[in-house]
mmCIF file of C-alpha atoms and ligand atoms in Angstrom:
data_model
loop_
_atom_site.group_PDB
_atom_site.id
_atom_site.type_symbol
_atom_site.label_atom_id
_atom_site.label_comp_id
_atom_site.label_asym_id
_atom_site.label_seq_id
_atom_site.Cartn_x
_atom_site.Cartn_y
_atom_site.Cartn_z
ATOM 1 C CA UNK X 1 -9.116 -4.621 -82.397
ATOM 2 C CA UNK X 2 -6.003 -2.508 -82.770
ATOM 3 C CA UNK X 3 -7.009 1.108 -83.227
ATOM 4 C CA UNK X 4 -5.514 3.271 -85.948
ATOM 5 C CA UNK X 5 -5.473 6.382 -83.752
ATOM 6 C CA UNK X 6 -4.763 6.752 -80.050
ATOM 7 C CA UNK X 7 -5.581 10.152 -78.582
ATOM 8 C CA UNK X 8 -3.696 10.799 -75.342
ATOM 9 C CA UNK X 9 -5.044 13.520 -73.075
ATOM 10 C CA UNK X 10 -3.628 14.405 -69.635
ATOM 11 C CA UNK X 11 -6.271 15.592 -67.184
ATOM 12 C CA UNK X 12 -5.667 17.583 -64.031
ATOM 13 C CA UNK X 13 -8.757 19.237 -62.568
ATOM 14 C CA UNK X 14 -10.526 19.774 -65.873
ATOM 15 C CA UNK X 15 -14.066 18.723 -64.944
ATOM 16 C CA UNK X 16 -15.561 21.832 -66.568
ATOM 17 C CA UNK X 17 -14.139 21.181 -70.010
ATOM 18 C CA UNK X 18 -14.199 17.383 -70.200
ATOM 19 C CA UNK X 19 -17.680 16.962 -71.769
ATOM 20 C CA UNK X 20 -16.987 19.438 -74.568
ATOM 21 C CA UNK X 21 -13.492 18.047 -75.087
ATOM 22 C CA UNK X 22 -14.874 14.532 -75.459
ATOM 23 C CA UNK X 23 -17.663 15.652 -77.804
ATOM 24 C CA UNK X 24 -15.312 17.502 -80.124
ATOM 25 C CA UNK X 25 -12.749 14.704 -80.196
ATOM 26 C CA UNK X 26 -15.482 12.177 -80.921
ATOM 27 C CA UNK X 27 -16.777 14.230 -83.817
ATOM 28 C CA UNK X 28 -13.344 14.620 -85.390
ATOM 29 C CA UNK X 29 -12.495 10.965 -84.938
ATOM 30 C CA UNK X 30 -15.804 9.732 -86.320
ATOM 31 C CA UNK X 31 -15.090 11.614 -89.537
ATOM 32 C CA UNK X 32 -11.894 9.594 -89.988
ATOM 33 C CA UNK X 33 -13.965 6.387 -90.357
ATOM 34 C CA UNK X 34 -11.184 4.476 -88.623
ATOM 35 C CA UNK X 35 -10.808 2.717 -85.281
ATOM 36 C CA UNK X 36 -9.700 5.029 -82.474
ATOM 37 C CA UNK X 37 -9.243 5.190 -78.729
ATOM 38 C CA UNK X 38 -9.199 8.142 -76.363
ATOM 39 C CA UNK X 39 -6.845 7.567 -73.436
ATOM 40 C CA UNK X 40 -7.415 10.025 -70.632
ATOM 41 C CA UNK X 41 -4.842 10.088 -67.874
ATOM 42 C CA UNK X 42 -6.120 11.411 -64.591
ATOM 43 C CA UNK X 43 -3.109 13.070 -63.012
ATOM 44 C CA UNK X 44 -4.411 13.210 -59.454
ATOM 45 C CA UNK X 45 -7.391 15.531 -60.025
ATOM 46 C CA UNK X 46 -9.379 16.579 -56.987
ATOM 47 C CA UNK X 47 -12.408 18.078 -58.664
ATOM 48 C CA UNK X 48 -14.455 15.117 -59.856
ATOM 49 C CA UNK X 49 -12.645 14.850 -63.201
ATOM 50 C CA UNK X 50 -12.171 11.139 -62.543
ATOM 51 C CA UNK X 51 -15.898 10.488 -62.165
ATOM 52 C CA UNK X 52 -16.579 12.445 -65.339
ATOM 53 C CA UNK X 53 -14.013 10.352 -67.204
ATOM 54 C CA UNK X 54 -15.346 7.089 -65.810
ATOM 55 C CA UNK X 55 -18.874 7.902 -66.891
ATOM 56 C CA UNK X 56 -17.606 8.764 -70.386
ATOM 57 C CA UNK X 57 -15.787 5.421 -70.417
ATOM 58 C CA UNK X 58 -18.976 3.660 -69.323
ATOM 59 C CA UNK X 59 -21.015 5.098 -72.188
ATOM 60 C CA UNK X 60 -18.384 4.918 -74.932
ATOM 61 C CA UNK X 61 -15.941 2.031 -75.271
ATOM 62 C CA UNK X 62 -13.504 4.251 -77.198
ATOM 63 C CA UNK X 63 -12.704 5.977 -73.925
ATOM 64 C CA UNK X 64 -10.033 4.480 -71.674
ATOM 65 C CA UNK X 65 -8.924 5.851 -68.354
ATOM 66 C CA UNK X 66 -5.630 5.687 -66.492
ATOM 67 C CA UNK X 67 -5.863 6.956 -62.940
ATOM 68 C CA UNK X 68 -2.639 8.040 -61.252
ATOM 69 C CA UNK X 69 -2.189 7.500 -57.534
ATOM 70 C CA UNK X 70 -1.329 11.187 -57.178
ATOM 71 C CA UNK X 71 -0.299 14.178 -59.271
ATOM 72 C CA UNK X 72 2.835 13.230 -61.188
ATOM 73 C CA UNK X 73 2.853 16.161 -63.585
ATOM 74 C CA UNK X 74 1.837 16.816 -67.143
ATOM 75 C CA UNK X 75 4.841 15.251 -68.887
ATOM 76 C CA UNK X 76 4.607 12.027 -66.905
ATOM 77 C CA UNK X 77 0.858 11.806 -67.539
ATOM 78 C CA UNK X 78 1.510 12.070 -71.264
ATOM 79 C CA UNK X 79 4.194 9.380 -70.911
ATOM 80 C CA UNK X 80 1.742 6.949 -69.325
ATOM 81 C CA UNK X 81 -0.748 7.610 -72.100
ATOM 82 C CA UNK X 82 1.884 6.835 -74.740
ATOM 83 C CA UNK X 83 2.864 3.653 -72.875
ATOM 84 C CA UNK X 84 -0.721 2.369 -72.890
ATOM 85 C CA UNK X 85 -1.586 3.517 -76.416
ATOM 86 C CA UNK X 86 -1.935 0.793 -79.038
ATOM 87 C CA UNK X 87 -2.732 2.833 -82.155
ATOM 88 C CA UNK X 88 -0.717 3.117 -85.373
ATOM 89 C CA UNK X 89 -0.528 6.836 -84.634
ATOM 90 C CA UNK X 90 -0.500 8.470 -81.204
ATOM 91 C CA UNK X 91 -1.860 12.002 -80.840
ATOM 92 C CA UNK X 92 -1.060 14.126 -77.779
ATOM 93 C CA UNK X 93 -3.523 16.881 -76.943
ATOM 94 C CA UNK X 94 -4.370 19.037 -73.908
ATOM 95 C CA UNK X 95 -7.859 18.685 -72.493
ATOM 96 C CA UNK X 96 -8.436 22.384 -71.833
ATOM 97 C CA UNK X 97 -9.345 22.974 -75.515
ATOM 98 C CA UNK X 98 -6.404 25.297 -76.066
ATOM 99 C CA UNK X 99 -5.419 22.765 -78.686
ATOM 100 C CA UNK X 100 -8.540 22.611 -80.896
ATOM 101 C CA UNK X 101 -9.386 18.926 -81.511
ATOM 102 C CA UNK X 102 -10.336 19.845 -85.099
ATOM 103 C CA UNK X 103 -6.628 20.336 -85.867
ATOM 104 C CA UNK X 104 -6.188 16.569 -85.383
ATOM 105 C CA UNK X 105 -7.597 16.146 -88.904
ATOM 106 C CA UNK X 106 -4.679 18.238 -90.287
ATOM 107 C CA UNK X 107 -2.153 16.219 -88.292
ATOM 108 C CA UNK X 108 -3.614 13.000 -89.647
ATOM 109 C CA UNK X 109 -3.502 14.321 -93.217
ATOM 110 C CA UNK X 110 0.268 14.911 -92.898
ATOM 111 C CA UNK X 111 0.766 11.497 -91.304
ATOM 112 C CA UNK X 112 -0.915 9.969 -94.341
ATOM 113 C CA UNK X 113 1.694 11.771 -96.460
ATOM 114 C CA UNK X 114 4.088 9.485 -94.513
ATOM 115 C CA UNK X 115 5.501 11.929 -91.968
ATOM 116 C CA UNK X 116 6.301 10.170 -88.701
ATOM 117 C CA UNK X 117 6.011 13.212 -86.443
ATOM 118 C CA UNK X 118 3.572 16.021 -87.127
ATOM 119 C CA UNK X 119 3.717 18.801 -84.567
ATOM 120 C CA UNK X 120 1.253 21.643 -84.294
ATOM 121 C CA UNK X 121 2.869 25.080 -84.449
ATOM 122 C CA UNK X 122 1.160 27.902 -82.611
ATOM 123 C CA UNK X 123 1.030 30.646 -85.198
ATOM 124 C CA UNK X 124 -0.956 32.748 -82.770
ATOM 125 C CA UNK X 125 -1.754 32.420 -79.074
ATOM 126 C CA UNK X 126 -5.040 33.895 -77.974
ATOM 127 C CA UNK X 127 -6.107 34.838 -74.490
ATOM 128 C CA UNK X 128 -2.813 34.469 -72.690
ATOM 129 C CA UNK X 129 -1.149 37.006 -70.458
ATOM 130 C CA UNK X 130 1.692 39.110 -71.923
ATOM 131 C CA UNK X 131 3.913 37.574 -69.248
ATOM 132 C CA UNK X 132 3.195 34.020 -70.402
ATOM 133 C CA UNK X 133 3.654 35.008 -74.054
ATOM 134 C CA UNK X 134 6.957 36.692 -73.306
ATOM 135 C CA UNK X 135 8.362 33.908 -71.120
ATOM 136 C CA UNK X 136 7.281 31.284 -73.654
ATOM 137 C CA UNK X 137 8.946 33.185 -76.480
ATOM 138 C CA UNK X 138 12.220 33.677 -74.617
ATOM 139 C CA UNK X 139 12.138 30.082 -73.377
ATOM 140 C CA UNK X 140 11.737 28.505 -76.806
ATOM 141 C CA UNK X 141 14.437 30.638 -78.354
ATOM 142 C CA UNK X 142 16.885 29.960 -75.529
ATOM 143 C CA UNK X 143 16.242 26.213 -75.684
ATOM 144 C CA UNK X 144 16.705 26.331 -79.422
ATOM 145 C CA UNK X 145 20.135 27.917 -79.070
ATOM 146 C CA UNK X 146 21.682 25.783 -76.372
ATOM 147 C CA UNK X 147 20.346 22.310 -77.131
ATOM 148 C CA UNK X 148 21.797 19.962 -79.668
ATOM 149 C CA UNK X 149 18.540 18.616 -81.082
ATOM 150 C CA UNK X 150 16.376 20.790 -83.279
ATOM 151 C CA UNK X 151 13.343 21.430 -81.141
ATOM 152 C CA UNK X 152 10.915 23.376 -83.330
ATOM 153 C CA UNK X 153 10.020 26.853 -82.115
ATOM 154 C CA UNK X 154 6.573 27.598 -80.676
ATOM 155 C CA UNK X 155 5.325 24.060 -80.466
ATOM 156 C CA UNK X 156 3.817 22.450 -77.416
ATOM 157 C CA UNK X 157 3.101 18.794 -76.899
ATOM 158 C CA UNK X 158 0.157 18.915 -79.312
ATOM 159 C CA UNK X 159 1.400 16.524 -81.982
ATOM 160 C CA UNK X 160 0.944 13.259 -83.758
ATOM 161 C CA UNK X 161 3.588 10.566 -83.720
ATOM 162 C CA UNK X 162 3.790 7.352 -85.622
ATOM 163 C CA UNK X 163 3.832 4.112 -83.652
ATOM 164 C CA UNK X 164 7.517 3.706 -84.505
ATOM 165 C CA UNK X 165 8.315 6.983 -82.795
ATOM 166 C CA UNK X 166 6.109 6.061 -79.834
ATOM 167 C CA UNK X 167 8.030 2.793 -79.528
ATOM 168 C CA UNK X 168 11.299 4.686 -79.168
ATOM 169 C CA UNK X 169 9.773 7.036 -76.587
ATOM 170 C CA UNK X 170 8.614 3.968 -74.663
ATOM 171 C CA UNK X 171 12.260 2.969 -74.367
ATOM 172 C CA UNK X 172 13.337 6.374 -73.064
ATOM 173 C CA UNK X 173 12.732 6.010 -69.338
ATOM 174 C CA UNK X 174 14.450 9.167 -68.086
ATOM 175 C CA UNK X 175 12.726 10.737 -65.116
ATOM 176 C CA UNK X 176 12.968 14.394 -66.062
ATOM 177 C CA UNK X 177 10.942 14.378 -69.206
ATOM 178 C CA UNK X 178 10.647 16.993 -71.902
ATOM 179 C CA UNK X 179 8.396 15.217 -74.374
ATOM 180 C CA UNK X 180 8.658 17.678 -77.244
ATOM 181 C CA UNK X 181 12.437 17.502 -77.114
ATOM 182 C CA UNK X 182 12.343 13.734 -76.897
ATOM 183 C CA UNK X 183 10.197 13.397 -80.014
ATOM 184 C CA UNK X 184 12.614 15.666 -81.888
ATOM 185 C CA UNK X 185 15.560 13.623 -80.639
ATOM 186 C CA UNK X 186 14.059 10.432 -82.103
ATOM 187 C CA UNK X 187 14.352 11.742 -85.648
ATOM 188 C CA UNK X 188 12.422 10.317 -88.620
ATOM 189 C CA UNK X 189 10.527 12.561 -91.011
ATOM 190 C CA UNK X 190 9.015 15.440 -89.067
ATOM 191 C CA UNK X 191 6.850 18.323 -90.146
ATOM 192 C CA UNK X 192 4.547 20.922 -88.666
ATOM 193 C CA UNK X 193 1.103 22.374 -89.280
ATOM 194 C CA UNK X 194 0.092 25.821 -88.081
ATOM 195 C CA UNK X 195 -2.859 26.526 -85.797
ATOM 196 C CA UNK X 196 -4.184 29.270 -83.591
ATOM 197 C CA UNK X 197 -3.864 28.441 -79.927
ATOM 198 C CA UNK X 198 -7.148 29.241 -78.229
ATOM 199 C CA UNK X 199 -7.709 30.634 -74.776
ATOM 200 C CA UNK X 200 -8.505 28.047 -72.122
ATOM 201 C CA UNK X 201 -12.227 27.116 -72.142
ATOM 202 C CA UNK X 202 -12.563 26.988 -68.376
ATOM 203 C CA UNK X 203 -10.487 26.413 -65.302
ATOM 204 C CA UNK X 204 -7.034 27.865 -64.960
ATOM 205 C CA UNK X 205 -3.521 27.044 -66.022
ATOM 206 C CA UNK X 206 -1.795 24.397 -63.914
ATOM 207 C CA UNK X 207 1.566 25.851 -64.825
ATOM 208 C CA UNK X 208 2.492 28.200 -62.046
ATOM 209 C CA UNK X 209 5.707 30.194 -62.341
ATOM 210 C CA UNK X 210 7.398 27.542 -60.199
ATOM 211 C CA UNK X 211 6.231 24.715 -62.464
ATOM 212 C CA UNK X 212 7.287 26.676 -65.568
ATOM 213 C CA UNK X 213 10.771 27.179 -64.133
ATOM 214 C CA UNK X 214 11.166 23.514 -63.265
ATOM 215 C CA UNK X 215 9.855 22.624 -66.737
ATOM 216 C CA UNK X 216 12.496 24.898 -68.261
ATOM 217 C CA UNK X 217 15.162 23.302 -66.063
ATOM 218 C CA UNK X 218 14.093 19.843 -67.280
ATOM 219 C CA UNK X 219 14.259 20.986 -70.872
ATOM 220 C CA UNK X 220 17.731 22.448 -70.496
ATOM 221 C CA UNK X 221 19.280 19.659 -68.464
ATOM 222 C CA UNK X 222 17.709 16.925 -70.600
ATOM 223 C CA UNK X 223 19.033 18.197 -73.892
ATOM 224 C CA UNK X 224 22.106 20.228 -73.158
ATOM 225 C CA UNK X 225 25.263 20.161 -71.056
ATOM 226 C CA UNK X 226 25.583 23.897 -71.534
ATOM 227 C CA UNK X 227 25.370 24.703 -67.799
ATOM 228 C CA UNK X 228 28.317 22.396 -67.154
ATOM 229 C CA UNK X 229 30.305 23.942 -69.959
ATOM 230 C CA UNK X 230 30.008 27.516 -68.731
ATOM 231 C CA UNK X 231 32.831 26.874 -66.260
ATOM 232 C CA UNK X 232 35.470 26.437 -68.918
ATOM 233 C CA UNK X 233 34.712 29.954 -70.171
ATOM 234 C CA UNK X 234 34.867 31.272 -66.625
ATOM 235 C CA UNK X 235 38.195 29.552 -66.163
ATOM 236 C CA UNK X 236 39.547 31.034 -69.379
ATOM 237 C CA UNK X 237 38.323 34.492 -68.422
ATOM 238 C CA UNK X 238 39.932 34.345 -64.959
ATOM 239 C CA UNK X 239 43.191 33.007 -66.450
ATOM 240 C CA UNK X 240 43.365 35.882 -68.912
ATOM 241 C CA UNK X 241 42.604 38.331 -66.093
ATOM 242 C CA UNK X 242 45.484 36.847 -64.076
ATOM 243 C CA UNK X 243 47.909 37.319 -66.946
ATOM 244 C CA UNK X 244 46.720 40.897 -67.592
ATOM 245 C CA UNK X 245 46.950 41.736 -63.890
ATOM 246 C CA UNK X 246 50.469 40.258 -63.785
ATOM 247 C CA UNK X 247 51.623 42.341 -66.732
ATOM 248 C CA UNK X 248 49.963 45.576 -65.579
ATOM 249 C CA UNK X 249 51.400 45.243 -62.085
ATOM 250 C CA UNK X 250 54.887 44.470 -63.407
ATOM 251 C CA UNK X 251 54.805 47.531 -65.642
ATOM 252 C CA UNK X 252 53.514 49.758 -62.832
ATOM 253 C CA UNK X 253 56.194 48.489 -60.469
ATOM 254 C CA UNK X 254 58.957 48.931 -63.024
ATOM 255 C CA UNK X 255 57.781 52.472 -63.644
ATOM 256 C CA UNK X 256 56.934 53.610 -60.097
ATOM 257 C CA UNK X 257 59.050 51.412 -57.873
ATOM 258 C CA UNK X 258 58.609 48.134 -56.030
ATOM 259 C CA UNK X 259 56.310 49.550 -53.319
ATOM 260 C CA UNK X 260 53.566 50.287 -55.790
ATOM 261 C CA UNK X 261 50.320 48.387 -54.933
ATOM 262 C CA UNK X 262 51.885 47.169 -51.690
ATOM 263 C CA UNK X 263 51.494 43.497 -50.826
ATOM 264 C CA UNK X 264 48.108 43.121 -52.550
ATOM 265 C CA UNK X 265 49.393 42.720 -56.075
ATOM 266 C CA UNK X 266 50.728 39.196 -55.757
ATOM 267 C CA UNK X 267 47.606 38.166 -53.829
ATOM 268 C CA UNK X 268 45.333 39.387 -56.616
ATOM 269 C CA UNK X 269 47.286 37.587 -59.309
ATOM 270 C CA UNK X 270 47.459 34.379 -57.282
ATOM 271 C CA UNK X 271 43.758 34.517 -56.465
ATOM 272 C CA UNK X 272 42.841 34.910 -60.122
ATOM 273 C CA UNK X 273 45.161 32.097 -61.146
ATOM 274 C CA UNK X 274 43.918 29.707 -58.485
ATOM 275 C CA UNK X 275 40.270 30.462 -59.259
ATOM 276 C CA UNK X 276 40.973 29.839 -62.904
ATOM 277 C CA UNK X 277 42.508 26.440 -62.049
ATOM 278 C CA UNK X 278 39.612 25.546 -59.794
ATOM 279 C CA UNK X 279 37.072 26.489 -62.431
ATOM 280 C CA UNK X 280 38.931 24.396 -64.946
ATOM 281 C CA UNK X 281 38.870 21.300 -62.757
ATOM 282 C CA UNK X 282 35.219 21.896 -61.907
ATOM 283 C CA UNK X 283 34.608 21.897 -65.632
ATOM 284 C CA UNK X 284 36.448 18.566 -65.931
ATOM 285 C CA UNK X 285 34.349 17.098 -63.121
ATOM 286 C CA UNK X 286 31.294 18.468 -64.908
ATOM 287 C CA UNK X 287 32.274 16.558 -68.021
ATOM 288 C CA UNK X 288 32.428 13.305 -66.051
ATOM 289 C CA UNK X 289 29.087 14.067 -64.426
ATOM 290 C CA UNK X 290 27.634 14.721 -67.870
ATOM 291 C CA UNK X 291 28.829 11.331 -69.035
ATOM 292 C CA UNK X 292 27.460 9.564 -65.978
ATOM 293 C CA UNK X 293 24.150 11.327 -66.567
ATOM 294 C CA UNK X 294 24.175 10.275 -70.185
ATOM 295 C CA UNK X 295 24.738 6.637 -69.242
ATOM 296 C CA UNK X 296 22.181 6.479 -66.437
ATOM 297 C CA UNK X 297 19.500 7.962 -68.646
ATOM 298 C CA UNK X 298 19.745 4.814 -70.729
ATOM 299 C CA UNK X 299 18.499 6.322 -73.948
ATOM 300 C CA UNK X 300 18.800 4.127 -77.018
ATOM 301 C CA UNK X 301 22.119 4.731 -78.753
ATOM 302 C CA UNK X 302 20.529 5.086 -82.151
ATOM 303 C CA UNK X 303 17.202 4.792 -83.891
ATOM 304 C CA UNK X 304 17.020 2.840 -87.132
ATOM 305 C CA UNK X 305 14.473 4.050 -89.659
ATOM 306 C CA UNK X 306 14.919 1.140 -92.051
ATOM 307 C CA UNK X 307 17.378 -1.560 -93.038
ATOM 308 C CA UNK X 308 17.917 -3.448 -96.209
ATOM 309 C CA UNK X 309 19.401 -6.826 -97.017
ATOM 310 C CA UNK X 310 19.184 -8.409 -93.550
ATOM 311 C CA UNK X 311 17.511 -11.793 -93.318
ATOM 312 C CA UNK X 312 16.283 -11.298 -89.767
ATOM 313 C CA UNK X 313 15.966 -8.039 -87.904
ATOM 314 C CA UNK X 314 18.093 -7.932 -84.726
ATOM 315 C CA UNK X 315 16.220 -8.458 -81.468
ATOM 316 C CA UNK X 316 14.625 -5.415 -79.865
ATOM 317 C CA UNK X 317 15.858 -4.698 -76.360
ATOM 318 C CA UNK X 318 13.233 -4.010 -73.778
ATOM 319 C CA UNK X 319 13.836 -1.210 -71.300
ATOM 320 C CA UNK X 320 14.987 -2.682 -68.009
ATOM 321 C CA UNK X 321 13.856 -0.010 -65.599
ATOM 322 C CA UNK X 322 10.375 0.531 -64.289
ATOM 323 C CA UNK X 323 7.944 3.175 -65.552
ATOM 324 C CA UNK X 324 8.289 6.525 -63.763
ATOM 325 C CA UNK X 325 4.774 6.601 -62.385
ATOM 326 C CA UNK X 326 2.335 4.587 -60.338
ATOM 327 C CA UNK X 327 -1.094 3.832 -61.686
ATOM 328 C CA UNK X 328 -3.898 3.445 -59.184
ATOM 329 C CA UNK X 329 -6.333 1.962 -61.651
ATOM 330 C CA UNK X 330 -7.026 1.591 -65.364
ATOM 331 C CA UNK X 331 -10.382 1.387 -67.064
ATOM 332 C CA UNK X 332 -11.320 0.221 -70.514
ATOM 333 C CA UNK X 333 -8.077 -1.350 -71.645
ATOM 334 C CA UNK X 334 -9.494 -4.868 -71.715
ATOM 335 C CA UNK X 335 -13.011 -3.969 -70.772
ATOM 336 C CA UNK X 336 -12.281 -4.451 -67.105
ATOM 337 C CA UNK X 337 -11.432 -2.348 -64.150
ATOM 338 C CA UNK X 338 -8.215 -3.061 -62.272
ATOM 339 C CA UNK X 339 -8.099 -1.918 -58.670
HETATM 340 N N1 LIG J 1 -1.887 18.741 -66.617
HETATM 341 C C1 LIG J 1 -1.629 17.528 -65.980
HETATM 342 N N2 LIG J 1 -0.887 17.524 -64.820
HETATM 343 C C2 LIG J 1 -0.370 18.663 -64.288
HETATM 344 C C3 LIG J 1 -0.602 19.889 -64.958
HETATM 345 C C4 LIG J 1 -1.359 19.890 -66.128
HETATM 346 O O1 LIG J 1 -2.073 16.471 -66.433
HETATM 347 O O2 LIG J 1 0.277 18.596 -63.241
HETATM 348 C C5 LIG J 1 -2.666 18.739 -67.872
HETATM 349 C C6 LIG J 1 -3.829 19.713 -67.895
HETATM 350 O O3 LIG J 1 -5.021 19.116 -67.419
HETATM 351 C C7 LIG J 1 -3.927 20.087 -69.366
HETATM 352 C C8 LIG J 1 -2.489 19.988 -69.841
HETATM 353 O O4 LIG J 1 -1.815 19.151 -68.900
HETATM 354 O O5 LIG J 1 -4.718 19.149 -70.088
HETATM 355 C C9 LIG J 1 -1.807 21.333 -69.960
HETATM 356 O O6 LIG J 1 -1.876 22.019 -68.732
HETATM 357 P P1 LIG J 1 -2.232 23.580 -68.645
HETATM 358 O O7 LIG J 1 -3.337 23.898 -69.579
HETATM 359 O O8 LIG J 1 -2.443 23.919 -67.212
HETATM 360 O O9 LIG J 1 -0.873 24.234 -69.159
HETATM 361 P P2 LIG J 1 -0.732 25.544 -70.083
HETATM 362 O O10 LIG J 1 -1.609 25.328 -71.300
HETATM 363 O O11 LIG J 1 -1.189 26.683 -69.276
HETATM 364 O O12 LIG J 1 0.719 25.601 -70.434
HETATM 365 MG MG1 LIG J 2 -3.555 24.926 -71.244
#
C-alpha cells in the first residue's frame, strides 16, 4: 500500500542514537493515523549501525533500509532516500536527534494547509560550538546574497516536501548536490516552521571543517556563477588603473621632464592594460564554462505547478543518466532482501 508519509533518514555511524530515533519517529507517526514508511540510508557506517537498522526492519515493516557500498556523503544519502520513497509527502530528518522528530507533526500540519515544501527553521541552536554557530551564520548569509534562488536562512535539510516536489528532485541528477537549495529552486508554495535545534544525542558531528568547506563549495557552485563573474570586475579595475597610471605619468612627465620614472612607466601601464585584457577574456571563457555546466547538469528547464484546458498532459521525460550512488543492498522495499 502506498504510504502517505515517507521519512528519509541518512545514517552514518549513529548506532548509539538509532533506537531512540526510531522510537520517537514511530510515536509521532502513529499519532497521524496514516500509512508511513521510515527509509534509513546507511551511508557506509562502520559501527554496527547497519545491524541495528536491519533488526529494526525485521521487527517493524514500516522500516526500510538502503545500504550504500561505501560512504557517499550526507547529501547523496538523502538523495537515495528520496529516490526510493513512495509517500505522498517525503520528510527529511537527521538521525542524531538534533532535529526533534516531534516537529514532523508541525510540518505535516502545514502540508495539510496545502504547502508543497515546509522547511524547519532553526530559531535557536543548542549545544553547538561558537565556531560552528558563527560559520553557519556567515555561510547562510553569504549563500543568500550570491545565489539566484531564495534559499531560506537558517534552515537545514529538515523539511517536508510534497511528492510533486520530490518528483522534480528525482529528475535533478547533478553530482554536487545541495538539497536545500534544490528544493528552493523547484518552487511551488513553500513555508517554514520554527524549532529549536537540539544538541546531538550521542556520537559526534560528521561534518569536519574540510567537509563543511566542500559543502559550502557545492552550495556556491551549484546555485551561483558568482566566482566566474568576479573576473569582469577585476578586469574593469585593472583597466581603470591603467588609464589612471597613464594620465598620472603623462602629467608628471610634462611637468618634470621626459626622464621622470625612467623606463618603468610604459611597462607599468602596459602590464595593467594587458592584465585587464586577460582578465576580460578569462571572464568570457568563464561564461562559456558556466553555460556548459548548466547544460551538463541537465536540470529540468521549468517546473509546471498546474495547467488548465489541455486534453492530455504532455509526456513526462525520464532522467537519462544513472543515479549518483551505488547501493549494496536494500531491505524492506518489497519485503525481500536484495544482495
Ligand atoms: N551523515 C551521512 N553521511 C555523512 C555524514 C553525515 O549520512 O557522510 C548523516 C548523519 O548520520 C546525520 C546527518 O547526516 O544523520 C547529519 O550529519 P551530522 O549530524 O554529522 O551533521 P551536523 O548536524 O553536525 O551538521
Ligand atoms: Mg547533526
